[in-house]
mmCIF file of C-alpha atoms in Angstrom:
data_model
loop_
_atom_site.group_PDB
_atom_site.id
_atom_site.type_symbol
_atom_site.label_atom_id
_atom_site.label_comp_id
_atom_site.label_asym_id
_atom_site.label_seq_id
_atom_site.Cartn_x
_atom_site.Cartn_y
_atom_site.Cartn_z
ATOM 1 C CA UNK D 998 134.454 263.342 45.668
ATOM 2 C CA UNK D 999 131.694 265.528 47.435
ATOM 3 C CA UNK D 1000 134.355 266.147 49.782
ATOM 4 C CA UNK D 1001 137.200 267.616 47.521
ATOM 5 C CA UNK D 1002 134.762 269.786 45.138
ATOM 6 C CA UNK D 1003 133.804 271.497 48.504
ATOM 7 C CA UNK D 1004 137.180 271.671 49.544
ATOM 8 C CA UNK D 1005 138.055 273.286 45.797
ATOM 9 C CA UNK D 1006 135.203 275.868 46.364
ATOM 10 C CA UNK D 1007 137.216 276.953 49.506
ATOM 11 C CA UNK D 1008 140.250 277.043 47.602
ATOM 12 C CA UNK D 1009 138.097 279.221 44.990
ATOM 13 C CA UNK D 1010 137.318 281.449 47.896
ATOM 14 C CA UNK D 1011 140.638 282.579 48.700
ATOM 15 C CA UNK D 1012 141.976 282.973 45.206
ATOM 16 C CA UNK D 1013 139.049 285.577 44.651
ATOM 17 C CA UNK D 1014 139.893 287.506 48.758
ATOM 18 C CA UNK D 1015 144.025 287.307 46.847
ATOM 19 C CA UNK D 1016 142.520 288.346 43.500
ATOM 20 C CA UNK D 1017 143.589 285.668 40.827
ATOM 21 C CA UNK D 1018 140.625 284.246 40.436
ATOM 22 C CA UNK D 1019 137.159 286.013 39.303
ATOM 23 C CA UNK D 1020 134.322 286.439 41.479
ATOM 24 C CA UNK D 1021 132.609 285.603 38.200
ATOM 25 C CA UNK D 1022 134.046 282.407 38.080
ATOM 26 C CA UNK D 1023 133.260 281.521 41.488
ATOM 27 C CA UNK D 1024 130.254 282.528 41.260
ATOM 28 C CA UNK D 1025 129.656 279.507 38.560
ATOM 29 C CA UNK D 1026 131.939 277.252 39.980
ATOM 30 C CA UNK D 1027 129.851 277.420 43.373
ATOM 31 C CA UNK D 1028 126.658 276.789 41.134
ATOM 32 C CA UNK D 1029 127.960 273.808 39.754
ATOM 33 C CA UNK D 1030 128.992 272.430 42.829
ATOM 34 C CA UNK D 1031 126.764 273.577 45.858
ATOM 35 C CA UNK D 1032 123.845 275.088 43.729
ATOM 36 C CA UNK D 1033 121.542 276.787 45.781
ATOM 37 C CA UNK D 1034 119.181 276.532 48.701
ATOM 38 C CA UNK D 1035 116.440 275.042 47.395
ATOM 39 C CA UNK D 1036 118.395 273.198 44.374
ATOM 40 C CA UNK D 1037 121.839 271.112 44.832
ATOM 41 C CA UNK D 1038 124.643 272.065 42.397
ATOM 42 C CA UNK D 1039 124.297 268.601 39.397
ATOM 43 C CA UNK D 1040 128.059 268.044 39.702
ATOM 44 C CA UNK D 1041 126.886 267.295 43.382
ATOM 45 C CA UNK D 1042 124.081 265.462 42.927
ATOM 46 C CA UNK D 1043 125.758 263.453 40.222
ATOM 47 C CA UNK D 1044 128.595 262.331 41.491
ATOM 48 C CA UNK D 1045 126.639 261.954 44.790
ATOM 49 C CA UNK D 1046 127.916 257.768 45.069
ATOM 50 C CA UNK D 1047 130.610 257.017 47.431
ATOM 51 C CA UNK D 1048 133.483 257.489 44.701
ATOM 52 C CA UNK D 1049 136.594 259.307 44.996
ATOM 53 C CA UNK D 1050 138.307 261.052 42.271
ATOM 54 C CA UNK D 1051 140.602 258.786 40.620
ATOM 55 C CA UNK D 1052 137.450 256.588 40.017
ATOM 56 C CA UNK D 1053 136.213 259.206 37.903
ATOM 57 C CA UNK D 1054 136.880 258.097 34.252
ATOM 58 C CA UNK D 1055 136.527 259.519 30.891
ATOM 59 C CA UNK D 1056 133.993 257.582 30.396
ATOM 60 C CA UNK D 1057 131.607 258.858 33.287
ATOM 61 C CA UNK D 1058 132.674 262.484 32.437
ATOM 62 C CA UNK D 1059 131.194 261.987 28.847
ATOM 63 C CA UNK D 1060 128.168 260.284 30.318
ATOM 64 C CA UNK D 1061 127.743 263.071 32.096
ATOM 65 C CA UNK D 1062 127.353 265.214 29.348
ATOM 66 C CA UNK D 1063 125.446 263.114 27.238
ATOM 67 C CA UNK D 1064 122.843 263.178 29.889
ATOM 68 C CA UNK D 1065 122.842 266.457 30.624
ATOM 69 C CA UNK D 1066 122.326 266.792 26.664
ATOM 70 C CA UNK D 1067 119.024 265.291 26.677
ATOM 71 C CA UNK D 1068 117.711 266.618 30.321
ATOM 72 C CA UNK D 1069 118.286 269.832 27.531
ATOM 73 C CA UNK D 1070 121.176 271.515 29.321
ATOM 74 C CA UNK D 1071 124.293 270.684 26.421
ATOM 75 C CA UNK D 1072 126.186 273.979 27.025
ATOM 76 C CA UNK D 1073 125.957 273.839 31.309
ATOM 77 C CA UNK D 1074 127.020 270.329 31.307
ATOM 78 C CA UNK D 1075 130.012 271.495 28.825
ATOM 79 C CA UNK D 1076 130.763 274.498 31.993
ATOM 80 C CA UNK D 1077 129.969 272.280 34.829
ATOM 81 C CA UNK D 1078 132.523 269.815 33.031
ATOM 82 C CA UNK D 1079 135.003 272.812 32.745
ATOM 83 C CA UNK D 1080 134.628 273.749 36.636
ATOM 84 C CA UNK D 1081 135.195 269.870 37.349
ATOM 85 C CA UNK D 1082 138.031 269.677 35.472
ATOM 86 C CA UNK D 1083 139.647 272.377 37.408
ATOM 87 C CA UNK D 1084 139.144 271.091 40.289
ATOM 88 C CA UNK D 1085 140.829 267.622 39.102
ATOM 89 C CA UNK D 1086 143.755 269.862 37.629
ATOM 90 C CA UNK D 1087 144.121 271.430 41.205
ATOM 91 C CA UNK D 1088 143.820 267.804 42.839
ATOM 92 C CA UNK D 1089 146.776 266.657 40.647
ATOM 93 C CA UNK D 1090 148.760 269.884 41.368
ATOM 94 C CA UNK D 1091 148.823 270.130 44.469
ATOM 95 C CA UNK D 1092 148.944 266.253 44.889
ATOM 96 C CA UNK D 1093 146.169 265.992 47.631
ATOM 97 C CA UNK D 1094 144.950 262.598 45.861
ATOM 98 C CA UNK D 1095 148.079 260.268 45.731
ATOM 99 C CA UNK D 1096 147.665 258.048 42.657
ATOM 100 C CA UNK D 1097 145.483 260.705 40.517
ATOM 101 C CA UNK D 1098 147.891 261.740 37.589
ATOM 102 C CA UNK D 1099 145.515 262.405 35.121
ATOM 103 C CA UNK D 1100 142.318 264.877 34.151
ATOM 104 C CA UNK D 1101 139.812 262.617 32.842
ATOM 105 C CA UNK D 1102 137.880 265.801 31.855
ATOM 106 C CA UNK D 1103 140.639 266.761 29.061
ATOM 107 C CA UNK D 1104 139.979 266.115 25.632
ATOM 108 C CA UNK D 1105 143.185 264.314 25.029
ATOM 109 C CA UNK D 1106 141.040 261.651 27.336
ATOM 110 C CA UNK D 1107 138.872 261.027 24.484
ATOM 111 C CA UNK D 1108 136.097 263.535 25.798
ATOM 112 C CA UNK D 1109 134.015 265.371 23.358
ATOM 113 C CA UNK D 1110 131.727 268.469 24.435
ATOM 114 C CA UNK D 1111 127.841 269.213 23.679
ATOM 115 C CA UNK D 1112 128.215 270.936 20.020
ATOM 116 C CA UNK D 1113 127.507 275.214 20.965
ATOM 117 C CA UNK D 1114 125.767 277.439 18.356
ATOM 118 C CA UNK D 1115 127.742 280.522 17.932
ATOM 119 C CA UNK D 1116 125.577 283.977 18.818
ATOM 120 C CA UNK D 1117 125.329 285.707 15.261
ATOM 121 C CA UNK D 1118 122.201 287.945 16.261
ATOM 122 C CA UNK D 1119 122.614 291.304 14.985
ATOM 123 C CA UNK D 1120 120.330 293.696 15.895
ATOM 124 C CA UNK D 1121 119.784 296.715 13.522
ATOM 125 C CA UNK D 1122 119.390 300.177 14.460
ATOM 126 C CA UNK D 1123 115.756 300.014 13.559
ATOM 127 C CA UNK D 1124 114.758 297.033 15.376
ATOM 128 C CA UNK D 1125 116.772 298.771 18.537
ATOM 129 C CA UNK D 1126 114.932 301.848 18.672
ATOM 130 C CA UNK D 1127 111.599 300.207 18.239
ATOM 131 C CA UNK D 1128 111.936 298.400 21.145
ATOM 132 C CA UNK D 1129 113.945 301.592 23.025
ATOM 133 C CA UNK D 1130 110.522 302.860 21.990
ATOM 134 C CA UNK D 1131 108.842 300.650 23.967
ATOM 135 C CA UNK D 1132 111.130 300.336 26.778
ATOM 136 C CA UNK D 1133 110.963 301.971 30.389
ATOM 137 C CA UNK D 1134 113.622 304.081 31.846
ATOM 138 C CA UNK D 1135 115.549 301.121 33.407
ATOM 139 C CA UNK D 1136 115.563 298.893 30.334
ATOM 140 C CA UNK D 1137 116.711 301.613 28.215
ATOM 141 C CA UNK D 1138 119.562 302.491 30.362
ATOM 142 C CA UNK D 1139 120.311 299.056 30.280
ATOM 143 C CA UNK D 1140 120.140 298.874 26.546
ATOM 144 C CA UNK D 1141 122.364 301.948 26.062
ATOM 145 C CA UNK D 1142 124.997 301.032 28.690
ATOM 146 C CA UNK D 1143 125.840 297.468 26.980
ATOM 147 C CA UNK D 1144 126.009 298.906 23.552
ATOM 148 C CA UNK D 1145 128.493 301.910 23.819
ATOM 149 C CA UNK D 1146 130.527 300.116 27.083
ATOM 150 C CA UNK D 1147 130.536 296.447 25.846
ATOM 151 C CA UNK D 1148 130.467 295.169 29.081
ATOM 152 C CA UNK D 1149 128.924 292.151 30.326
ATOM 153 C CA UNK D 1150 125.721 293.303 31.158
ATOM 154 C CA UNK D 1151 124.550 290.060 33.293
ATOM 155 C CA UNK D 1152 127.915 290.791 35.492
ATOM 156 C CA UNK D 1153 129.642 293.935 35.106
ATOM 157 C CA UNK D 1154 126.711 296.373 34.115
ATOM 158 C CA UNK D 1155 123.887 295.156 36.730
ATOM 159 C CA UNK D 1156 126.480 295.161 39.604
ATOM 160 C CA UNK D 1157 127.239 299.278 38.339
ATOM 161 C CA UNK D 1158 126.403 301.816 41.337
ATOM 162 C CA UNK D 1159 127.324 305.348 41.644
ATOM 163 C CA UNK D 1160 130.397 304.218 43.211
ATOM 164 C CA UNK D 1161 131.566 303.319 39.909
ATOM 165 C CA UNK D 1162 130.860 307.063 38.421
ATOM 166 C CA UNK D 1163 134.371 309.043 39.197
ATOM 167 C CA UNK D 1164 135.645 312.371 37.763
ATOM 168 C CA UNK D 1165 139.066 312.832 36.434
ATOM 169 C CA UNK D 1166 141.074 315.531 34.659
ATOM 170 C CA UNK D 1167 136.821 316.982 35.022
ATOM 171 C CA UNK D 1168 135.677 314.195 32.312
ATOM 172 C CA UNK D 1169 133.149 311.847 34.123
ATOM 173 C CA UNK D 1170 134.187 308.123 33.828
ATOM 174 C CA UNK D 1171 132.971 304.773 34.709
ATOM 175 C CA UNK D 1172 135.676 302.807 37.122
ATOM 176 C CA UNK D 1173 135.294 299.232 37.481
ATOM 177 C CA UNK D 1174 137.083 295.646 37.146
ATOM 178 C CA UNK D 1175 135.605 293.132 35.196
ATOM 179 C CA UNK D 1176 134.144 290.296 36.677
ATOM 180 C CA UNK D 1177 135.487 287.352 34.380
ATOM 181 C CA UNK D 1178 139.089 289.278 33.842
ATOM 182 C CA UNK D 1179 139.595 291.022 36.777
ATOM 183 C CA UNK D 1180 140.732 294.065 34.647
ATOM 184 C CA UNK D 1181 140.599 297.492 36.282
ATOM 185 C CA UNK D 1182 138.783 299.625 33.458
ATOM 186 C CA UNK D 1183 137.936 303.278 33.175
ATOM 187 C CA UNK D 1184 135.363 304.406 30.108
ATOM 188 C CA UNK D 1185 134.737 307.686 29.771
ATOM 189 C CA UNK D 1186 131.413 308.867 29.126
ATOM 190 C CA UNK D 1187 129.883 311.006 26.701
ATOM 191 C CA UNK D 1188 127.777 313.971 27.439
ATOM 192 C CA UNK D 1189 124.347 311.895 26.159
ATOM 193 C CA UNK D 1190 124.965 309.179 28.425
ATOM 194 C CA UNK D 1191 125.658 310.839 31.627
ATOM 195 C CA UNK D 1192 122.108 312.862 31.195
ATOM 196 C CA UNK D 1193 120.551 309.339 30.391
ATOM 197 C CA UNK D 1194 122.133 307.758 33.682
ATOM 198 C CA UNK D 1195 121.268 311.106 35.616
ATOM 199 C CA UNK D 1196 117.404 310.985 34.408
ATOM 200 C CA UNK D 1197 117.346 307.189 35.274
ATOM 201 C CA UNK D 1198 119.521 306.774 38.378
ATOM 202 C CA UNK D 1199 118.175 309.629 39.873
ATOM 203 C CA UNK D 1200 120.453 311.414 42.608
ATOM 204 C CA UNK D 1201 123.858 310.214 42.224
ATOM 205 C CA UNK D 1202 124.889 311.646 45.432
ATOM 206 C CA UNK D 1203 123.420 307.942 47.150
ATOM 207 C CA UNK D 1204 126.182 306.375 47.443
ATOM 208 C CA UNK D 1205 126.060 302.404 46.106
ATOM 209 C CA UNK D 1206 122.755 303.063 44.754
ATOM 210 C CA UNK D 1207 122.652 300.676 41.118
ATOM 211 C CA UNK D 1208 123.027 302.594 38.323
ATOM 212 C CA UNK D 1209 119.936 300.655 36.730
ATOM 213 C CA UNK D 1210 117.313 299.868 39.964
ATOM 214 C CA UNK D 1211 114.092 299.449 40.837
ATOM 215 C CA UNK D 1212 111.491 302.190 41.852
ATOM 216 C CA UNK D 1213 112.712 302.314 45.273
ATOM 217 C CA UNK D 1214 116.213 302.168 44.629
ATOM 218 C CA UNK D 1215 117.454 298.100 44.531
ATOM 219 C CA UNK D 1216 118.735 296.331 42.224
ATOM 220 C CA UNK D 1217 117.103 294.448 39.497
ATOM 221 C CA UNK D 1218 117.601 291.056 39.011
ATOM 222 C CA UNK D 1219 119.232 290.421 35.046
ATOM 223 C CA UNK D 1220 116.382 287.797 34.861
ATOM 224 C CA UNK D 1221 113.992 290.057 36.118
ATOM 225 C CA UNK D 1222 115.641 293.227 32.880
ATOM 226 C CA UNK D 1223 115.824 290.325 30.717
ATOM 227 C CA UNK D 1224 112.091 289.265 31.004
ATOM 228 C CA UNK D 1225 111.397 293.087 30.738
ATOM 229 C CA UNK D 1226 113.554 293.311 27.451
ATOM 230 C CA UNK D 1227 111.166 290.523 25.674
ATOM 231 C CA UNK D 1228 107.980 291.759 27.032
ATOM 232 C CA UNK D 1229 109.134 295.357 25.197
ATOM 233 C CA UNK D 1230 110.229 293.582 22.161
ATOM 234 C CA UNK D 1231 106.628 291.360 22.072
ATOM 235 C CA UNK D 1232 104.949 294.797 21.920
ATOM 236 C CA UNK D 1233 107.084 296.202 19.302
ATOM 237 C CA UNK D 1234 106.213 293.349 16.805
ATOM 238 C CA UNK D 1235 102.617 293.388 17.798
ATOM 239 C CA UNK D 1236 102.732 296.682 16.210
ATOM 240 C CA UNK D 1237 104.631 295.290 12.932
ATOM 241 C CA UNK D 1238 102.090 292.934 12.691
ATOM 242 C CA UNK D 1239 99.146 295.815 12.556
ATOM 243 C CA UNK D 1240 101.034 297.138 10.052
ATOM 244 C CA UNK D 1241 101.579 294.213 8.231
ATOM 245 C CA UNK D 1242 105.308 293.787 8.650
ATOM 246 C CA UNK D 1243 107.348 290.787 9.681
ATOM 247 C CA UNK D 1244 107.796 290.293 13.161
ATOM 248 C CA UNK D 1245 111.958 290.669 14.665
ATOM 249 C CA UNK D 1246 113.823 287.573 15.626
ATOM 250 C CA UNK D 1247 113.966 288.550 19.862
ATOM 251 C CA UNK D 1248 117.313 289.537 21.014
ATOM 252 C CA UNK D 1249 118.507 289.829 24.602
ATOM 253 C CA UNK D 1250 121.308 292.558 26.092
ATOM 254 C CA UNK D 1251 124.223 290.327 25.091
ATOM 255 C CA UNK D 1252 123.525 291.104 21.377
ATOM 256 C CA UNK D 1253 123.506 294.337 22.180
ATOM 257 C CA UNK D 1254 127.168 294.251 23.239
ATOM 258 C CA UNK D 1255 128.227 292.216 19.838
ATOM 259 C CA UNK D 1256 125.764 295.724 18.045
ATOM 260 C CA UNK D 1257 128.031 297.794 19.814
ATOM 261 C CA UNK D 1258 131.334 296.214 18.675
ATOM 262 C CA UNK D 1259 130.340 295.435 15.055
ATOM 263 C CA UNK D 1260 129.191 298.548 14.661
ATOM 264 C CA UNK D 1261 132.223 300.157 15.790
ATOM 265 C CA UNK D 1262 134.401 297.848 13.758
ATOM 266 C CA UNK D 1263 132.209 298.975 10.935
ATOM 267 C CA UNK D 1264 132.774 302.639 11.497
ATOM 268 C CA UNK D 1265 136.447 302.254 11.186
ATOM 269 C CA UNK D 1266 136.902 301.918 14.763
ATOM 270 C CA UNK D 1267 140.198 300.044 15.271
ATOM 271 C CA UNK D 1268 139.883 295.917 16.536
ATOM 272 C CA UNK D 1269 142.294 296.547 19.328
ATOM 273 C CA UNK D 1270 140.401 299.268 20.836
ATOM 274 C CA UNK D 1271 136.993 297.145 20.476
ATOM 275 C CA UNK D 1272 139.721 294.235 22.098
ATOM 276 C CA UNK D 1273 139.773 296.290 25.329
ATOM 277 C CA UNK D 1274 136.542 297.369 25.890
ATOM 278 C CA UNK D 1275 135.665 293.816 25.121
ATOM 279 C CA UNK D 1276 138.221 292.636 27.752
ATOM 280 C CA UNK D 1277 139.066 290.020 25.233
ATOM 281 C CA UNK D 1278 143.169 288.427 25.621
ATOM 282 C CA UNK D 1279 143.778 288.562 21.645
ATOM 283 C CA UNK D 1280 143.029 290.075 18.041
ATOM 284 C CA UNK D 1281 141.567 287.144 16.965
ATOM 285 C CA UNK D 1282 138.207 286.228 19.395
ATOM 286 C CA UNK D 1283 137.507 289.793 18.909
ATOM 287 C CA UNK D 1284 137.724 289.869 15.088
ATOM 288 C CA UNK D 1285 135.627 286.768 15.573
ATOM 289 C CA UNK D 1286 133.368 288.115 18.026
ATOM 290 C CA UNK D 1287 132.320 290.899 15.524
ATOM 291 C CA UNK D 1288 132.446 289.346 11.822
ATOM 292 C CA UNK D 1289 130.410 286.000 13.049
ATOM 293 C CA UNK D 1290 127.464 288.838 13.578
ATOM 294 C CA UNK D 1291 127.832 291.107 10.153
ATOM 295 C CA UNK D 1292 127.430 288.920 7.169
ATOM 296 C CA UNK D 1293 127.838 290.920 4.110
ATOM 297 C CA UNK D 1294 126.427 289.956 0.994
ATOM 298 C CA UNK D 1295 129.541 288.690 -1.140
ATOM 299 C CA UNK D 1296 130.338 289.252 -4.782
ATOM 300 C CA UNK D 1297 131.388 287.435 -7.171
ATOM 301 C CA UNK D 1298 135.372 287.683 -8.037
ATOM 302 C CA UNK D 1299 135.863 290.549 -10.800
ATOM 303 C CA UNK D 1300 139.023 289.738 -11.787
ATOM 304 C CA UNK D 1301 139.809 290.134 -15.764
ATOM 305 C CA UNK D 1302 141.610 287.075 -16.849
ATOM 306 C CA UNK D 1303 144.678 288.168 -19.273
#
């Protein structure tokens, strides 16, 4: 089994070089399988036994997720059991494993995945600009790109440089793919935001310099922004609390990118253009993406009976 998931990361490997696959999805995939240097991958280490894959049963799958529930890691286990299911589907399709004909990771195999809480942090204007308040240059560039792009900040936005700043019919644009779609976007930016990335990024003549680095030019780590983001927001309630007001609920970037796409939906804004910033595939995950994070206070039915 060892042998085939590193055989599948290989095969991951060249679908990224031919671009149909991700380099976002790789990137996990390899995480869940080789894991890094100082930490093996757990579908490695668990399925370390001398097994091959058609003696992996429905059965061990949902073991495997069950005990990756109460190590505390429910919603890994339910994408490490996603990236081992492809690589199953790919062993059946291409019929490298005579006898395997079925994905015991499908839940037509009985399998049920660790329950996921749905994100419905919203994060009001005022509770954004007292932490911008408190925020260095880097963290509020980082801030400001999620909510008016909607990108992924953890894969698209930290990976930015000034490579990805072009000019076109003279409007300055940002000119990327993104990393879990592999669509080609272009977002053009507004006056504001180019003197925000100028006064951060500094001289945007270095080429491949990140848009959001360090004091002498690398790039952050998102853990690294993210730790900065809570230590900003800590302060901010410390001063609620001297004034006697209720501390916020913390928030991270991602919520920033559901502010920016409920709040556009609010102004009128229409879905499908939220949809393609978003780099969602339908209507639908991106009316759900923005209504599970405004939750208006309902009224009660004012119809007159006749």
């Amino acid at each position: 089994m060892i042998y085939w998931l590193d055989t599948f990361i290989c095969h991951c490997e060249a679908r990224v070089k031919a671009g149909t696959l991700a380099q976002r999805t790789l990137d996990d995939y390899t995480a869940a399988i080789k894991g890094t240097e100082k930490k093996a991958g757990p579908l490695r280490v668990y399925f370390a036994a001398p097994i091959t894959p058609s003696d992996i049963d429905p059965q061990m799958v949902q073991e495997y997720l069950d005990t990756m529930a109460e190590l505390g890691r429910p919603v890994q286990a339910n994408r490490e059991k996603a990236c081992l299911s492809s690589c199953m589907s790919w062993l059946i399709r291409t019929g490298k494993v005579p006898g395997l004909k079925i994905n015991p990771c499908l839940r037509a195999s009985g399998i049920k995945r660790n329950p996921e809480s749905k994100r419905e942090r919203y994060v009001t204007d005022s509770e954004f600009r007292e932490v911008w308040a408190m925020a260095g240059k880097s963290v509020r560039l980082m801030m400001e790109l999620t909510y008016r792009t909607l990108q992924r900040p953890e894969s698209d936005i930290i990976g930015w440089t000034t490579a990805n700043l072009v000019t076109e019919d003279k409007v300055r644009k940002l000119s990327f793919r993104q990393g879990k779609t592999g669509k080609s976007m272009k977002i053009a930016l507004t006056p504001e935001l180019i003197e925000l990335i100028k006064t951060t990024a500094g001289n945007l003549a270095r080429l491949h310099q990140p848009l959001v680095h360090t004091r002498d030019g690398k790039a952050y780590t998102y853990d690294g922004l993210c730790a900065m983001l809570k230590r900003n927001i800590a302060t901010a309630n410390r001063l609620r609390k001297e004034k006697g007001l209720e501390s916020m609920p913390s928030f991270g970037f991602r919520d920033l990118k559901g502010k920016g796409a409920t709040d556009m939906w609010r102004a009128g804004v229409p879905i499908e253009t939220i949809q393609h910033l978003c780099g969602h595939e339908d209507k639908a995950t991106t009316e759900t993406y923005v209504k599970q994070r405004w939750q208006e206070t309902a009224i009660t039915n004012q119809v007159v009976m006749r």
